[in-house]
């Protein structure tokens, strides 16, 4: 379970998150929607441990443990996963090599044995098949020269491989055509098992047709301003964010 | 705190004194008196019972050296070296020509165990044969003398000569006389001339016509004694249609004073012959404040004397306080080919000025330069390269790719290429990039579970992949580990 309590975050002099509260229960799929520049990506980065931000106050608890003092790698080993809005290119590092290094680094941190090469290869093959990723691409340097859709699928492949407890998907649908969205969504839906929680960050309701959320939160001016069920997404699609933005600005 | 700031702070607190090979072996030594004059040159020559011609050759070099000036064009800074305050000859007393491993001083074997790289060669030195699928013959040079050469007898069966150069002077004088100084003449440059006067030992390799050397040849150089310059001389001749792959490794103990290393390596390939020369240089780089470390002033040059011949240099440079080194190829034979693949990593206060020269003299000669410089800490890393085509070198082609990677904010990367084509048909290409490991790359890797250091090592290994692929497999694995060790503490 993820609990964000009264989180205030700034970058330089600019306050981005302003006393934000959010709970994602075990097995819950929560969506955060909101206009550009309200701090949605900041929230995902702060949870994952990107070091550019100053946490002024508040805490982020994963299964009751405050993770804010932990490094990004430690949080990853605890089960926090972030699918990036813009996955990063790592020239010269074969995708397979990267995947194996990541998986084994997490296993080492948790005191588990490293995975054997055959077991690893099998796992990658299965995940790749599920997401329609060709084998050739796994030999190429990670994300280098990949199309936008390939990059996003590669991030979901990593999620399937690393089996996180808390997966955050930051604008995973942006830049994807409708077929690619469906493939990614199917991949995510297959991973919706047991205790695994998801936090979907998106502008558009479109993705939520394929990954149906349990909860929808609306974010504006650095905080959650409304929470509802999946029908809230449809309402937003119809009316836009204007009401929320002006409402909070008038406070 | 921003990641960049953290990186900077971490680099500042960096502890390069954790040099893995910083042990000092206790041996009884046979030394020449301190300083350099004609008597010392004669002393060295006499110690090695050299023939008159070689003594004269050395003296001639010495006389020239005293008239020369230390070069100052490289982008490196260091206090002036007092050449009279050095020892020019030091030899472990027990090492007077062991014939088998059993005769080798057990302390020496312990020292190889400590040396640690590469592990499989340690086993070979300890006599564990058959433990490896691929075998490597090793010549180990400590301070001024070669202490052990393995697999000599087996190599002799195929006609390959692999022995200390001091021995070759006696056993194969005609070859030594013919080739010594024929690529790097005694007048070549300040350090090469000094080396010619006082060179102590090194490896000698001769591959007869048509022979593919049945195993990798390897030399380990180690400076052990205090205030002692090391001046090895390596000479490799690949006769027509032959092939050899040669590996060179170096380490030195940690010392507060700077130690001088001025080696000369000469390679000669005849028609259709090929030499692949790989170096993993890990001399002591100095401590966190830049105190101590090796001054590495080395002249390496290959002469593609015959048509269709090939010389390939691959180097992984992680050590030394100062590196001044330009392994070069003279492409004399028509259709000959020169290659230079380099990874130069600098951290702490290291200064690297390294690169290559490709001198195209023959027709349709080709060359390729791939240089990867990585700077961290307060280090300065310069690539200096020269590509020239002679008037008659029609159809000469060169491709150069020169990439620099910066880690942190206090280091520097510099690229100084000289390109000169004196005929219309030469085609030279030069590509260069400078980049930083971005905070985004680091965060992405760490989000997937890699620690900052693992992430840096992975990104750097990706950056140098083109060059690592050129190394013989066992060395590539060692080099990869060495890269990780060299960059320890460079990232927050």
Short mmCIF file of N, CA, C and O in Angstrom, two decimals, chain B residues 376-425:
data_model
loop_
_atom_site.label_atom_id
_atom_site.label_comp_id
_atom_site.label_asym_id
_atom_site.label_seq_id
_atom_site.Cartn_x
_atom_site.Cartn_y
_atom_site.Cartn_z
N UNK B 376 36.85 11.94 -15.09
CA UNK B 376 36.08 12.14 -13.85
C UNK B 376 36.97 12.91 -12.88
O UNK B 376 38.13 13.18 -13.18
N UNK B 377 36.42 13.24 -11.72
CA UNK B 377 37.20 13.91 -10.69
C UNK B 377 37.76 15.23 -11.18
O UNK B 377 37.05 16.03 -11.80
N UNK B 378 39.05 15.48 -10.91
CA UNK B 378 39.70 16.72 -11.34
C UNK B 378 40.66 16.44 -12.49
O UNK B 378 41.63 17.15 -12.69
N UNK B 379 40.42 15.40 -13.20
CA UNK B 379 41.40 14.97 -14.20
C UNK B 379 41.26 15.74 -15.51
O UNK B 379 40.23 16.34 -15.79
N UNK B 380 42.31 15.69 -16.30
CA UNK B 380 42.31 16.30 -17.64
C UNK B 380 42.69 15.21 -18.63
O UNK B 380 43.67 14.50 -18.44
N UNK B 381 41.91 15.10 -19.69
CA UNK B 381 42.06 14.00 -20.63
C UNK B 381 42.11 14.57 -22.05
O UNK B 381 41.15 15.16 -22.52
N UNK B 382 43.25 14.43 -22.69
CA UNK B 382 43.43 14.99 -24.02
C UNK B 382 43.66 13.89 -25.05
O UNK B 382 44.48 13.00 -24.83
N UNK B 383 42.93 13.97 -26.14
CA UNK B 383 43.25 13.12 -27.29
C UNK B 383 44.06 13.96 -28.26
O UNK B 383 43.67 15.07 -28.62
N UNK B 384 45.21 13.43 -28.66
CA UNK B 384 46.04 14.14 -29.63
C UNK B 384 46.34 13.16 -30.76
O UNK B 384 46.90 12.10 -30.52
N UNK B 385 45.92 13.49 -31.94
CA UNK B 385 46.10 12.54 -33.02
C UNK B 385 46.62 13.20 -34.28
O UNK B 385 46.39 14.39 -34.51
N UNK B 386 47.37 12.45 -35.04
CA UNK B 386 47.87 12.98 -36.30
C UNK B 386 47.61 11.96 -37.41
O UNK B 386 47.93 10.78 -37.27
N UNK B 387 47.00 12.44 -38.48
CA UNK B 387 46.82 11.59 -39.65
C UNK B 387 47.42 12.33 -40.83
O UNK B 387 47.04 13.46 -41.13
N UNK B 388 48.40 11.72 -41.50
CA UNK B 388 49.00 12.38 -42.66
C UNK B 388 49.07 11.42 -43.83
O UNK B 388 49.23 10.21 -43.66
N UNK B 389 48.93 11.97 -45.01
CA UNK B 389 49.12 11.17 -46.23
C UNK B 389 50.25 11.82 -47.03
O UNK B 389 50.23 13.02 -47.31
N UNK B 390 51.23 11.02 -47.36
CA UNK B 390 52.36 11.47 -48.16
C UNK B 390 51.90 11.74 -49.59
O UNK B 390 50.86 11.24 -50.02
N UNK B 391 52.70 12.52 -50.32
CA UNK B 391 52.40 12.86 -51.71
C UNK B 391 52.13 11.61 -52.54
O UNK B 391 51.25 11.57 -53.39
N UNK B 392 52.89 10.56 -52.27
CA UNK B 392 52.75 9.34 -53.09
C UNK B 392 51.72 8.36 -52.54
O UNK B 392 51.47 7.32 -53.15
N UNK B 393 51.16 8.67 -51.37
CA UNK B 393 50.21 7.72 -50.75
C UNK B 393 48.84 7.89 -51.37
O UNK B 393 47.87 8.28 -50.69
N UNK B 394 48.72 7.59 -52.65
CA UNK B 394 47.44 7.75 -53.32
C UNK B 394 46.43 6.74 -52.77
O UNK B 394 46.80 5.62 -52.40
N UNK B 395 45.19 7.15 -52.71
CA UNK B 395 44.14 6.25 -52.22
C UNK B 395 44.17 6.01 -50.72
O UNK B 395 43.53 5.09 -50.23
N UNK B 396 44.92 6.84 -49.98
CA UNK B 396 44.96 6.66 -48.53
C UNK B 396 43.61 6.98 -47.92
O UNK B 396 42.92 7.90 -48.37
N UNK B 397 43.21 6.20 -46.93
CA UNK B 397 41.92 6.45 -46.28
C UNK B 397 42.07 6.35 -44.78
O UNK B 397 42.75 5.47 -44.27
N UNK B 398 41.42 7.27 -44.10
CA UNK B 398 41.39 7.19 -42.64
C UNK B 398 39.98 7.48 -42.15
O UNK B 398 39.27 8.33 -42.69
N UNK B 399 39.59 6.77 -41.11
CA UNK B 399 38.37 7.10 -40.39
C UNK B 399 38.72 7.29 -38.92
O UNK B 399 39.35 6.43 -38.31
N UNK B 400 38.35 8.44 -38.39
CA UNK B 400 38.63 8.71 -36.98
C UNK B 400 37.33 9.01 -36.25
O UNK B 400 36.51 9.78 -36.72
N UNK B 401 37.16 8.38 -35.13
CA UNK B 401 36.02 8.65 -34.27
C UNK B 401 36.55 8.86 -32.86
O UNK B 401 37.24 8.03 -32.30
N UNK B 402 36.24 10.02 -32.31
CA UNK B 402 36.88 10.42 -31.09
C UNK B 402 35.82 10.94 -30.12
O UNK B 402 35.27 12.01 -30.34
N UNK B 403 35.46 10.15 -29.13
CA UNK B 403 34.37 10.52 -28.22
C UNK B 403 34.89 10.77 -26.81
O UNK B 403 35.73 10.01 -26.31
N UNK B 404 34.37 11.80 -26.19
CA UNK B 404 34.75 12.08 -24.81
C UNK B 404 33.51 12.06 -23.93
O UNK B 404 32.46 12.55 -24.32
N UNK B 405 33.68 11.52 -22.75
CA UNK B 405 32.59 11.46 -21.78
C UNK B 405 33.07 12.12 -20.49
O UNK B 405 34.14 11.80 -19.98
N UNK B 406 32.27 13.05 -19.98
CA UNK B 406 32.64 13.76 -18.75
C UNK B 406 31.76 13.28 -17.61
O UNK B 406 30.55 13.13 -17.78
N UNK B 407 32.38 13.09 -16.45
CA UNK B 407 31.62 12.73 -15.25
C UNK B 407 31.94 13.77 -14.19
O UNK B 407 33.08 13.88 -13.77
N UNK B 408 30.94 14.53 -13.75
CA UNK B 408 31.17 15.60 -12.78
C UNK B 408 31.56 16.89 -13.48
O UNK B 408 31.55 16.97 -14.71
N UNK B 409 31.90 17.91 -12.67
CA UNK B 409 32.07 19.24 -13.25
C UNK B 409 33.49 19.79 -13.17
O UNK B 409 33.75 20.90 -13.60
N UNK B 410 34.41 19.03 -12.57
CA UNK B 410 35.76 19.58 -12.38
C UNK B 410 36.80 18.97 -13.30
O UNK B 410 37.99 19.16 -13.13
N UNK B 411 36.35 18.17 -14.25
CA UNK B 411 37.30 17.51 -15.13
C UNK B 411 37.25 18.17 -16.52
O UNK B 411 36.40 19.01 -16.78
N UNK B 412 38.20 17.79 -17.36
CA UNK B 412 38.21 18.37 -18.69
C UNK B 412 38.51 17.32 -19.75
O UNK B 412 39.22 16.35 -19.51
N UNK B 413 37.95 17.53 -20.94
CA UNK B 413 38.25 16.67 -22.08
C UNK B 413 38.67 17.57 -23.23
O UNK B 413 38.08 18.62 -23.44
N UNK B 414 39.73 17.18 -23.92
CA UNK B 414 40.27 18.01 -24.99
C UNK B 414 40.58 17.13 -26.18
O UNK B 414 41.07 16.02 -26.00
N UNK B 415 40.32 17.63 -27.36
CA UNK B 415 40.60 16.85 -28.56
C UNK B 415 41.45 17.70 -29.50
O UNK B 415 41.07 18.82 -29.83
N UNK B 416 42.62 17.18 -29.86
CA UNK B 416 43.55 17.94 -30.71
C UNK B 416 43.95 17.09 -31.90
O UNK B 416 44.96 16.38 -31.86
N UNK B 417 43.15 17.11 -32.95
CA UNK B 417 43.52 16.32 -34.13
C UNK B 417 44.34 17.14 -35.15
O UNK B 417 44.06 18.32 -35.36
N UNK B 418 45.37 16.52 -35.70
CA UNK B 418 46.10 17.14 -36.81
C UNK B 418 45.85 16.27 -38.03
O UNK B 418 46.06 15.06 -37.96
N UNK B 419 45.39 16.87 -39.11
CA UNK B 419 45.09 16.09 -40.31
C UNK B 419 45.77 16.77 -41.49
O UNK B 419 45.62 17.98 -41.69
N UNK B 420 46.53 16.00 -42.23
CA UNK B 420 47.27 16.60 -43.34
C UNK B 420 47.33 15.63 -44.52
O UNK B 420 47.87 14.53 -44.40
N UNK B 421 46.72 16.02 -45.64
CA UNK B 421 46.74 15.16 -46.83
C UNK B 421 47.51 15.88 -47.93
O UNK B 421 47.18 17.01 -48.27
N UNK B 422 48.55 15.24 -48.44
CA UNK B 422 49.36 15.89 -49.47
C UNK B 422 49.09 15.34 -50.87
O UNK B 422 49.89 15.52 -51.76
N UNK B 423 48.01 14.59 -51.00
CA UNK B 423 47.60 14.23 -52.35
C UNK B 423 46.09 14.27 -52.45
O UNK B 423 45.39 14.15 -51.45
N UNK B 424 45.63 14.44 -53.68
CA UNK B 424 44.21 14.69 -53.90
C UNK B 424 43.30 13.50 -53.62
O UNK B 424 42.12 13.65 -53.38
N UNK B 425 43.87 12.30 -53.69
CA UNK B 425 43.01 11.12 -53.63
C UNK B 425 42.82 10.61 -52.20
O UNK B 425 42.10 9.64 -51.99
#
